[in-house]
Short mmCIF file of C-alpha atoms and ligand atoms in Angstrom, two decimals:
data_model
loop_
_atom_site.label_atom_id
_atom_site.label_comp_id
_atom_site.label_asym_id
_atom_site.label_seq_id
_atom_site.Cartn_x
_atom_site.Cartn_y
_atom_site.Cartn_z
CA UNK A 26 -19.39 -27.62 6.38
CA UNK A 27 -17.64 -28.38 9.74
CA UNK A 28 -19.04 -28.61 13.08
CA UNK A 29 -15.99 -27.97 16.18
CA UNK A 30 -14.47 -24.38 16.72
CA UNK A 31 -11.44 -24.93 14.38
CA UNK A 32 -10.00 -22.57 12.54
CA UNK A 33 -9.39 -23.86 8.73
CA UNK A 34 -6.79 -22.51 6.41
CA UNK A 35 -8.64 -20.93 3.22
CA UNK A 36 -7.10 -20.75 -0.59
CA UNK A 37 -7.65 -19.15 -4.04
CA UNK A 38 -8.38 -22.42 -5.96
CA UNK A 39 -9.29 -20.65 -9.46
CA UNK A 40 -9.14 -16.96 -10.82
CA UNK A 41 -11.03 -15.14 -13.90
CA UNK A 42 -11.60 -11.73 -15.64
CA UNK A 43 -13.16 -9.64 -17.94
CA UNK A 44 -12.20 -6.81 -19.92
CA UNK A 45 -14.32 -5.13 -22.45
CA UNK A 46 -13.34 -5.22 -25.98
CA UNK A 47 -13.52 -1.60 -26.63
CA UNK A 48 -9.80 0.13 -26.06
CA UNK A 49 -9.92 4.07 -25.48
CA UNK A 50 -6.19 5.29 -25.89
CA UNK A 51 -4.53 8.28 -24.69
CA UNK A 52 -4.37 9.31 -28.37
CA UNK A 53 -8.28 9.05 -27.82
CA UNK A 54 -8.66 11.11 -24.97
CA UNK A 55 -6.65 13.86 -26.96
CA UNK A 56 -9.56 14.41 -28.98
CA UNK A 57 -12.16 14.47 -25.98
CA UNK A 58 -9.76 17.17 -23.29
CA UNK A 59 -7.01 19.02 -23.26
CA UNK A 60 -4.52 16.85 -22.49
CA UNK A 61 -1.67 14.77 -24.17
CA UNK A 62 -0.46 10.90 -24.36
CA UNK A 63 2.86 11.97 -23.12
CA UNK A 64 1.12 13.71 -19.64
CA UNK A 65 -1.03 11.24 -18.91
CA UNK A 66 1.85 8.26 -19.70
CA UNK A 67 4.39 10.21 -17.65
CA UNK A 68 2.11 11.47 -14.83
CA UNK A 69 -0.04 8.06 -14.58
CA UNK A 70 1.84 5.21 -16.62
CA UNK A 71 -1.39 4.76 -18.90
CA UNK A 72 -1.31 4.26 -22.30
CA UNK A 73 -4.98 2.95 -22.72
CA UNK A 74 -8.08 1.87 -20.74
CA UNK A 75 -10.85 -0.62 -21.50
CA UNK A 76 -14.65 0.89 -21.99
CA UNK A 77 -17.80 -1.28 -21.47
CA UNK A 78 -20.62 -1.17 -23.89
CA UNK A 79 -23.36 1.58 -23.05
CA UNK A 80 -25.55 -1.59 -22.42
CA UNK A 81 -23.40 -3.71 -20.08
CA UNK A 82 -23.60 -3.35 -16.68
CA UNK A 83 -21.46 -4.51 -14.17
CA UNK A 84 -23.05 -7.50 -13.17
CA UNK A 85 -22.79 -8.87 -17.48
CA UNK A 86 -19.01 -8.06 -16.26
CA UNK A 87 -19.02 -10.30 -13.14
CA UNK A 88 -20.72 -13.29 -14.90
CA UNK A 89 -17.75 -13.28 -17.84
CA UNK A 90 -15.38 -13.50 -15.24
CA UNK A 91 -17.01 -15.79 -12.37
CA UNK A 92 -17.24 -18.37 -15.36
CA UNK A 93 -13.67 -18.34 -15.94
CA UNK A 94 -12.49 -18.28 -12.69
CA UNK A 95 -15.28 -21.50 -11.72
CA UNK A 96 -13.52 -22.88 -14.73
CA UNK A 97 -10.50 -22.06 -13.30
CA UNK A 98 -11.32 -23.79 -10.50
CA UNK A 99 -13.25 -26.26 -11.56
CA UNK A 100 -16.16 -25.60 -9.47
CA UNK A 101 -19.89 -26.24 -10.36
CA UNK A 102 -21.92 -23.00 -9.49
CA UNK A 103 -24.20 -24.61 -7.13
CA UNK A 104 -21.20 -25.73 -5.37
CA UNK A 105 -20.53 -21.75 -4.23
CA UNK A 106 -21.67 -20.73 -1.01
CA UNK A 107 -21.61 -17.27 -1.28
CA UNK A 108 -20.90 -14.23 -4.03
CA UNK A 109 -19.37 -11.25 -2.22
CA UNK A 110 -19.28 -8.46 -5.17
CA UNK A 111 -17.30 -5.56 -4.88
CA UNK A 112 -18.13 -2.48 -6.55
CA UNK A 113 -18.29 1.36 -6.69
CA UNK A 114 -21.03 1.01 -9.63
CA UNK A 115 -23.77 -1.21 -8.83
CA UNK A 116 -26.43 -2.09 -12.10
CA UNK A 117 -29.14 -0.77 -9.46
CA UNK A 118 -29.55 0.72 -5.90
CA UNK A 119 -31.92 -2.62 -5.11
CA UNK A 120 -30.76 -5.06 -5.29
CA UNK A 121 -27.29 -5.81 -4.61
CA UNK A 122 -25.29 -6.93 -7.62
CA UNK A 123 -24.22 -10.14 -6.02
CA UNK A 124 -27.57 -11.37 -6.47
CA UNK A 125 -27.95 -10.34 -10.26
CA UNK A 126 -24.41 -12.76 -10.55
CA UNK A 127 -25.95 -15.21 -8.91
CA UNK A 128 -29.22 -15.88 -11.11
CA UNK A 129 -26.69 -15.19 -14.47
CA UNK A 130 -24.30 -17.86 -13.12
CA UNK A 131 -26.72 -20.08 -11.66
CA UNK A 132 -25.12 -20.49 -8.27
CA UNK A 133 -28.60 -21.48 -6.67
CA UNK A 134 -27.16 -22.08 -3.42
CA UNK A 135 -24.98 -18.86 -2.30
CA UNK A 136 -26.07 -16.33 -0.11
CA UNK A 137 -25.29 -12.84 -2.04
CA UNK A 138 -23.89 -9.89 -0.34
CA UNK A 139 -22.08 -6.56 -1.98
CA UNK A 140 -19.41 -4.78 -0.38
CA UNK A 141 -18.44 -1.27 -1.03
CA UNK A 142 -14.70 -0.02 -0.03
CA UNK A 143 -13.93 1.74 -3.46
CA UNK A 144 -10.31 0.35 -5.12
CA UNK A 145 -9.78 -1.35 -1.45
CA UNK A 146 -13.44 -3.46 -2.44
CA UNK A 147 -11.69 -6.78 -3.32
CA UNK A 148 -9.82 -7.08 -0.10
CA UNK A 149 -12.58 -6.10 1.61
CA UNK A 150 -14.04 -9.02 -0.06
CA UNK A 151 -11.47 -11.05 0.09
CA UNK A 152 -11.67 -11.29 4.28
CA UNK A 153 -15.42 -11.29 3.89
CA UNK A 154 -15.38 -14.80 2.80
CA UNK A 155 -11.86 -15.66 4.08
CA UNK A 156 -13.98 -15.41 7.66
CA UNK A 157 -17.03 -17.36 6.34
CA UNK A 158 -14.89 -20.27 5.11
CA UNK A 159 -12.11 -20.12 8.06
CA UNK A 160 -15.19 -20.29 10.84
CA UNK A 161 -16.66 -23.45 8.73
CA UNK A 162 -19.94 -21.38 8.16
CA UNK A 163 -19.55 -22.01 4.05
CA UNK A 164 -17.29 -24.75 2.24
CA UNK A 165 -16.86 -22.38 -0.73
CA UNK A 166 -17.22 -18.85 -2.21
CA UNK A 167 -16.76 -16.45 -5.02
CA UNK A 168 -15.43 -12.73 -4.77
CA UNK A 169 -16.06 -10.74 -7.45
CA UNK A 170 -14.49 -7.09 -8.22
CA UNK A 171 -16.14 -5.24 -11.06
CA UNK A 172 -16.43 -1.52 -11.66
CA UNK A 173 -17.50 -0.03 -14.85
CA UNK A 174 -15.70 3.36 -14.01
CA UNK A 175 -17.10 4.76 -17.63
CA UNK A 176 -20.60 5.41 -15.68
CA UNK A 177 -19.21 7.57 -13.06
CA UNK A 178 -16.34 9.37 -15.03
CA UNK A 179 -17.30 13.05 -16.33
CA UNK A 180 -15.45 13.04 -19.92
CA UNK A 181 -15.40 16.56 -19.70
CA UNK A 182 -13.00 16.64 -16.45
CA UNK A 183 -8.94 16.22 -17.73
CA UNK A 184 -8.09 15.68 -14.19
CA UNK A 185 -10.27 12.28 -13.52
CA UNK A 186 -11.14 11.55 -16.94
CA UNK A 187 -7.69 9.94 -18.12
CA UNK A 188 -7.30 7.77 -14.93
CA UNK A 189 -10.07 4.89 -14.84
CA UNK A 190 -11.22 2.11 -16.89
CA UNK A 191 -14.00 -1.09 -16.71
CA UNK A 192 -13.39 -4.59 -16.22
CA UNK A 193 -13.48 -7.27 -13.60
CA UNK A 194 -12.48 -10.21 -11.70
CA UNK A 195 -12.73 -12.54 -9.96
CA UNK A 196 -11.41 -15.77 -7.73
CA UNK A 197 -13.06 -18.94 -5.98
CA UNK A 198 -12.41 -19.67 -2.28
CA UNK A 199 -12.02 -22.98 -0.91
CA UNK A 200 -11.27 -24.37 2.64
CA UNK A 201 -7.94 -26.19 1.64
CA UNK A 202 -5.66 -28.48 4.43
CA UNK A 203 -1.75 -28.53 3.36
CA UNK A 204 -1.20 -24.82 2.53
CA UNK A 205 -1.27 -21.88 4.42
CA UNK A 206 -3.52 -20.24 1.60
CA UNK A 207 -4.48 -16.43 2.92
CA UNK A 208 -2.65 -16.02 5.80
CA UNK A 209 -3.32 -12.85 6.65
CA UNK A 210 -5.67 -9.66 5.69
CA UNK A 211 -5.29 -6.48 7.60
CA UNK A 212 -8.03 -3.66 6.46
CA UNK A 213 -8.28 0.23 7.88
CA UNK A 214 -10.19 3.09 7.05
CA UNK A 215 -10.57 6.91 7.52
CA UNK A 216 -13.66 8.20 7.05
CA UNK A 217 -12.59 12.07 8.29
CA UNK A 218 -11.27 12.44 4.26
CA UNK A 219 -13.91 11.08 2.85
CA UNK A 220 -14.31 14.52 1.35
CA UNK A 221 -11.15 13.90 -0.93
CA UNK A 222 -12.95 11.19 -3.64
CA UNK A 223 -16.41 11.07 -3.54
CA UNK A 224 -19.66 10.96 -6.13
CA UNK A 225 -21.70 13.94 -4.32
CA UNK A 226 -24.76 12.79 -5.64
CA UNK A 227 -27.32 10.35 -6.17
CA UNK A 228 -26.93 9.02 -2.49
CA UNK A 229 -29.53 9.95 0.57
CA UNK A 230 -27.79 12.85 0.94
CA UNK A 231 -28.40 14.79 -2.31
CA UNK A 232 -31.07 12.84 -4.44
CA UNK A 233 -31.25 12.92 -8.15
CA UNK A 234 -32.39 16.23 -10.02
CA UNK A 235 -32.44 18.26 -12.75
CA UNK A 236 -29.92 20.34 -10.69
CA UNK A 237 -27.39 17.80 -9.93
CA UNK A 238 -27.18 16.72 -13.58
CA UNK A 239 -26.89 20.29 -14.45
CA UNK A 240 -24.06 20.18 -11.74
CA UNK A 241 -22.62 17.19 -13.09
CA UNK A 242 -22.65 16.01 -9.40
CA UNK A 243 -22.86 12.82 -10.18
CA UNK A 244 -19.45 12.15 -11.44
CA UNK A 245 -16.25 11.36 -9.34
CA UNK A 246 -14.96 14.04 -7.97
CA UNK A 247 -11.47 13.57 -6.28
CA UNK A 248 -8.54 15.85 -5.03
CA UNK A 249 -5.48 14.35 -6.94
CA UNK A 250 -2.51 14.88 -5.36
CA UNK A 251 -3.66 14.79 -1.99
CA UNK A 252 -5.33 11.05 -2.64
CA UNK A 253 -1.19 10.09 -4.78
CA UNK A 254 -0.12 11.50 -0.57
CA UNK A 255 -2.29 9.16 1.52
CA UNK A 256 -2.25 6.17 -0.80
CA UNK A 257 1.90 5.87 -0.88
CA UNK A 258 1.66 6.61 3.02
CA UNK A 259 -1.49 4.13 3.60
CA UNK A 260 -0.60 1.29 1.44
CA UNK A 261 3.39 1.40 2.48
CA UNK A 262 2.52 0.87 6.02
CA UNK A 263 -0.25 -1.80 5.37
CA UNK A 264 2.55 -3.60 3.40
CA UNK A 265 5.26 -3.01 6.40
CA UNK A 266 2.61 -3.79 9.00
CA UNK A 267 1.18 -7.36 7.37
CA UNK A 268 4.53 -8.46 6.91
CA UNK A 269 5.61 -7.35 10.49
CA UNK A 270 2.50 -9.23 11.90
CA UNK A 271 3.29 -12.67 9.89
CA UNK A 272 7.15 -12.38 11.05
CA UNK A 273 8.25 -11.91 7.46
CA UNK A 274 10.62 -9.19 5.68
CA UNK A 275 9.99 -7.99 2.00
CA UNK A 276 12.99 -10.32 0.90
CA UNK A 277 10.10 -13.15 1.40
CA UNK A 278 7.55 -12.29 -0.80
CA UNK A 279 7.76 -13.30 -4.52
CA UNK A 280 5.35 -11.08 -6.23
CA UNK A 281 3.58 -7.69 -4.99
CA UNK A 282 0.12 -7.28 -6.65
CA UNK A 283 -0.83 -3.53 -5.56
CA UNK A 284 -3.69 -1.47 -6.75
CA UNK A 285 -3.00 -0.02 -10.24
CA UNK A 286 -4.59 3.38 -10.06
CA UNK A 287 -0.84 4.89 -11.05
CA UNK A 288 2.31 3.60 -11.96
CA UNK A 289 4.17 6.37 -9.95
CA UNK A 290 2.30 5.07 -6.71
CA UNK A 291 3.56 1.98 -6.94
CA UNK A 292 7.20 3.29 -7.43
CA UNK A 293 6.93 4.98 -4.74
CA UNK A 294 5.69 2.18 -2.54
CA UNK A 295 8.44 -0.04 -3.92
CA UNK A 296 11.27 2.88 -2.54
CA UNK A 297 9.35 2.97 0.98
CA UNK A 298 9.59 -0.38 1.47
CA UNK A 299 12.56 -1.40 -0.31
CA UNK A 300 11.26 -3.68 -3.13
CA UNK A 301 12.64 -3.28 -6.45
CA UNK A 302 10.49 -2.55 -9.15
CA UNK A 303 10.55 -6.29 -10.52
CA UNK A 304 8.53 -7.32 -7.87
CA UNK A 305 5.44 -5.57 -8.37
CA UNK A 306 3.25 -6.74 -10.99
CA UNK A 307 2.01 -3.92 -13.04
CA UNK A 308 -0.31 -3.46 -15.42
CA UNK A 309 -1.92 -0.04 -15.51
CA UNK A 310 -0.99 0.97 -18.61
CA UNK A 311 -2.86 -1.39 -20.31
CA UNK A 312 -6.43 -0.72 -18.44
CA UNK A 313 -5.79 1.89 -15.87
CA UNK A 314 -7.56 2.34 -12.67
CA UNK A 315 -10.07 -0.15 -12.74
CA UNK A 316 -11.40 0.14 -9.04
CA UNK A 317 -12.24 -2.78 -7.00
CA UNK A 318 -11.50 -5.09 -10.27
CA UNK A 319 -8.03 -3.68 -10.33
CA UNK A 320 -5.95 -6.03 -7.60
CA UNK A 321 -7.96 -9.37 -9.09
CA UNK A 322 -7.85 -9.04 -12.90
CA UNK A 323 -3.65 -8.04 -12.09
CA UNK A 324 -3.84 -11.23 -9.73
CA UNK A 325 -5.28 -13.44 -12.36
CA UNK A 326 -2.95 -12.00 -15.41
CA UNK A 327 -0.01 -12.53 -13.22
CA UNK A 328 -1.39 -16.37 -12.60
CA UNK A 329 -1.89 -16.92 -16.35
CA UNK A 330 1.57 -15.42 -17.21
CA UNK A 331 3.52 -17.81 -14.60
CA UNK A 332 4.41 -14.75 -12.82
CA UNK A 333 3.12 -16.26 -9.91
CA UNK A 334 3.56 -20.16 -9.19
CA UNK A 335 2.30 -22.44 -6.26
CA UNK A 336 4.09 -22.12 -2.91
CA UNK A 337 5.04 -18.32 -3.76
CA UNK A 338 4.37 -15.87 -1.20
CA UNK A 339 2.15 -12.82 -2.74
CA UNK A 340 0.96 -9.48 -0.96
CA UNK A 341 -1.75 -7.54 -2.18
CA UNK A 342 -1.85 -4.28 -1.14
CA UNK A 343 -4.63 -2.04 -1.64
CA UNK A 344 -6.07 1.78 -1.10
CA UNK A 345 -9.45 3.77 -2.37
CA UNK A 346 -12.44 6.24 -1.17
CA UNK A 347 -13.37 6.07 2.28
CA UNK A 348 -10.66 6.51 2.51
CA UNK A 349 -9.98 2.02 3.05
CA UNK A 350 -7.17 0.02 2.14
CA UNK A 351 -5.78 -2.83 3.12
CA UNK A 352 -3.05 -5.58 2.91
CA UNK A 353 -2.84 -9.42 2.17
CA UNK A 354 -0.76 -12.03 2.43
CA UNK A 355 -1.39 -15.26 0.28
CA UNK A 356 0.75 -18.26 -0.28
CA UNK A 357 -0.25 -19.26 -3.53
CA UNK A 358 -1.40 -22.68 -4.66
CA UNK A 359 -3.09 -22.85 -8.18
O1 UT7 B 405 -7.66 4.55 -6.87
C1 UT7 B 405 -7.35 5.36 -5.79
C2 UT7 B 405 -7.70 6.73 -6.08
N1 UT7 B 405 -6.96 7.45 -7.07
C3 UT7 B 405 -5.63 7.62 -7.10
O2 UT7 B 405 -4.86 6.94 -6.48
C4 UT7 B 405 -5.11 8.78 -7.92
C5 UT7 B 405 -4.14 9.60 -7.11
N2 UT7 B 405 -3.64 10.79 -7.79
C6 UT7 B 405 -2.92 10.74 -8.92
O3 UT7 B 405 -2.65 9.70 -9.47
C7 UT7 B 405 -2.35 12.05 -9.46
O4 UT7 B 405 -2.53 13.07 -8.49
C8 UT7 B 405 -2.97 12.50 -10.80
C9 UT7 B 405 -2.51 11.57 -11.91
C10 UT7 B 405 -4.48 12.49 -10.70
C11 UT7 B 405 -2.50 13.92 -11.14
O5 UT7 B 405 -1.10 13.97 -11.18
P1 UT7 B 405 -0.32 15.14 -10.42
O6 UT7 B 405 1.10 14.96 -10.71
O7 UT7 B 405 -0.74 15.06 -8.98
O8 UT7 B 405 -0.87 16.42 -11.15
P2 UT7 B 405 -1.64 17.67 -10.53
O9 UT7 B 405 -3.04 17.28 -10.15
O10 UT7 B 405 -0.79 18.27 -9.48
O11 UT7 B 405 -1.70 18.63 -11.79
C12 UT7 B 405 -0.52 19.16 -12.38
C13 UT7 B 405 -0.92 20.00 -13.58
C14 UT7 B 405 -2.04 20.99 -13.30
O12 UT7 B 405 -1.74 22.16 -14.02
P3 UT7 B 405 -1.11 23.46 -13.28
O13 UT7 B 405 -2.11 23.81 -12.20
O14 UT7 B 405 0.20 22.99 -12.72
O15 UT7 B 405 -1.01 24.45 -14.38
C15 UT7 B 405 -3.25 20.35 -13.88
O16 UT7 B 405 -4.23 21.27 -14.30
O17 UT7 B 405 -1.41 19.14 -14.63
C16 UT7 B 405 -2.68 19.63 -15.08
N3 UT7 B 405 -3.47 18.49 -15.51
C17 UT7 B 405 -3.40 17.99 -16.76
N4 UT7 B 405 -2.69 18.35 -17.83
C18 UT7 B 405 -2.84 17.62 -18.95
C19 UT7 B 405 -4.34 17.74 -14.78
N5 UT7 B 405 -4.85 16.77 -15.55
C20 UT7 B 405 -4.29 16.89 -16.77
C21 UT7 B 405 -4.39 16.17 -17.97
N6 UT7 B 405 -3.64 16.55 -19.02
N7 UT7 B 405 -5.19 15.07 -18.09
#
């Protein structure tokens, strides 16, 4: 930990993730809704998903992939600082998930904190602890994003049901000198269409009954095509904005990690702001929308795969509920 007022440059030093073991293909879903491989592949760009066991919770998610990225990093728990865990689908109301990782990882000396922005929850908790480490108030931190999607997904709804999958990820943060490491995060939200993807129950607002089970209130519920609007429009200009702020064109960056909620999104993205396809690194149709493990488990895949290689310039660009999203700029140095 550092005493003066510097600012310190802060770096993903390891990455990790999780995906169940249990694959639920389109083929699958034909046999649960009306629907049909070639709709959902041509509408979304998903050919299958990942489903957690009925007994796993997120946090069991978290732990598989905070060991590999500690690993990855090689980092002793009790080295970490702080857990940020971002999710949409907490094991309980109280307490926070974070501090369920924490015990199953052993990382006696974090403080434990959960953030909730929806698919934009890992950038959220990316800056979280990009600000704790930059300031000098920790050394080192972990930020998890794990959803298990399966819990909030009503199987009897064709429009949501076909979309979202489990999994998670995770990296390890590190005050690092000689690299530029995040340079940048920008995050915005707009809570006036909050309406458009919510969970109406379960909250303050409407408690738990035999009603709202009856109601099935308790799944997602989201407006489809209006959400595929304002995630092109908001994650476009958070890519055109972070890259205007750091001085940099599109022509600079060597790999685009984006949300993977649909493959169509991201073509779309890619027209706005002139990227060809290649750049992005895409792999919905292997998991689908995996909420706020989406971003990390692509980052980590695309780390494994050489896709991305130290010095390489990588924006994340993200967008969910809220509605938050958010943009990131990370030289890379694993
Ligand atoms: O993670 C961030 C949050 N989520 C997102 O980013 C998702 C954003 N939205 C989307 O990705 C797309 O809007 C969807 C994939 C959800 C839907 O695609 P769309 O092209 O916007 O379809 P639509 O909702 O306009 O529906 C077109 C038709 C409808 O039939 P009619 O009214 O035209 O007769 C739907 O009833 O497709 C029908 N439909 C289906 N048909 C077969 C909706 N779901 C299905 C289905 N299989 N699973």
């Amino acid at each position: 930990m550092k005493n003066d007022n510097t600012i310190r440059n802060v770096s993903i030093i390891g990455t990790g993730s999780y995906l169940p073991e249990r694959v639920l293909t389109n083929a699958d879903l034909e046999k649960m809704v009306d629907t049909t491989d070639e709709w959902i592949y041509t509408r979304t760009g998903i050919r299958e998903r990942r489903i957690a066991r009925e007994d796993q919770p997120v946090s069991d998610m978290a732990k598989e992939a905070s060991k590999k990225a500690l690993s990855n990093a090689n980092i002793r728990p009790d080295e970490v600082g702080m857990i940020v865990v971002a999710t949409t689908t907490p094991d309980m109301m109280l307490p926070n998930t974070a501090c369920l990782v924490q015990d199953l990882i052993g990382a006696k000396n974090a403080f434990c904190l959960d953030v909730s922005a929806a698919c934009a929850g890992f950038l959220y908790g990316l800056e979280v602890a990009h600000t704790f480490i930059a300031s000098g108030n920790i050394d080192t931190a972990l930020v998890i994003g794990s959803d298990k999607m399966s819990c909030i997904t009503d199987w009897q709804d064709r429009s949501t049901c076909v979309l979202f999958g489990d999994g998670a990820g995770a990296a390890v943060l590190q005050a690092r000198d000689g690299t530029r490491g995040i340079m940048r995060t920008l995050l915005g939200s707009n809570g006036s269409l909050a309406d458009l993807l919510k969970i109406p129950a379960g909250g303050s607002r409407k408690t738990a009954s035999v009603q709202t089970v009856k109601d099935r209130s308790h799944y997602i519920k989201m407006e489809g095509r209006e959400v595929f609007k304002h995630a092109v429009t908001c994650m476009t200009n958070a890519a055109q904005q972070i890259l205007d702020h750091c001085g940099l064109t599109i022509q600079d960056v060597n790999c685009i990690i984006p949300h993977q909620a649909n493959a169509r999104i991201i073509k779309a993205i890619g027209q706005q702001i002139n990227a060809p396809l290649e750049t992005f690194y895409i792999n919905v149709e292997k998991y689908g929308n995996t909420s706020a493990a989406s971003i990390i488990v692509a980052m980590d895949e695309a780390s494994q795969d050489h896709r991305i290689k130290t010095g390489d310039l990588v924006l994340l660009v993200g967008f969910g509920g809220g509605f938050s999203w958010g943009a990131s700029l990370i030289e890379w140095c694993r």
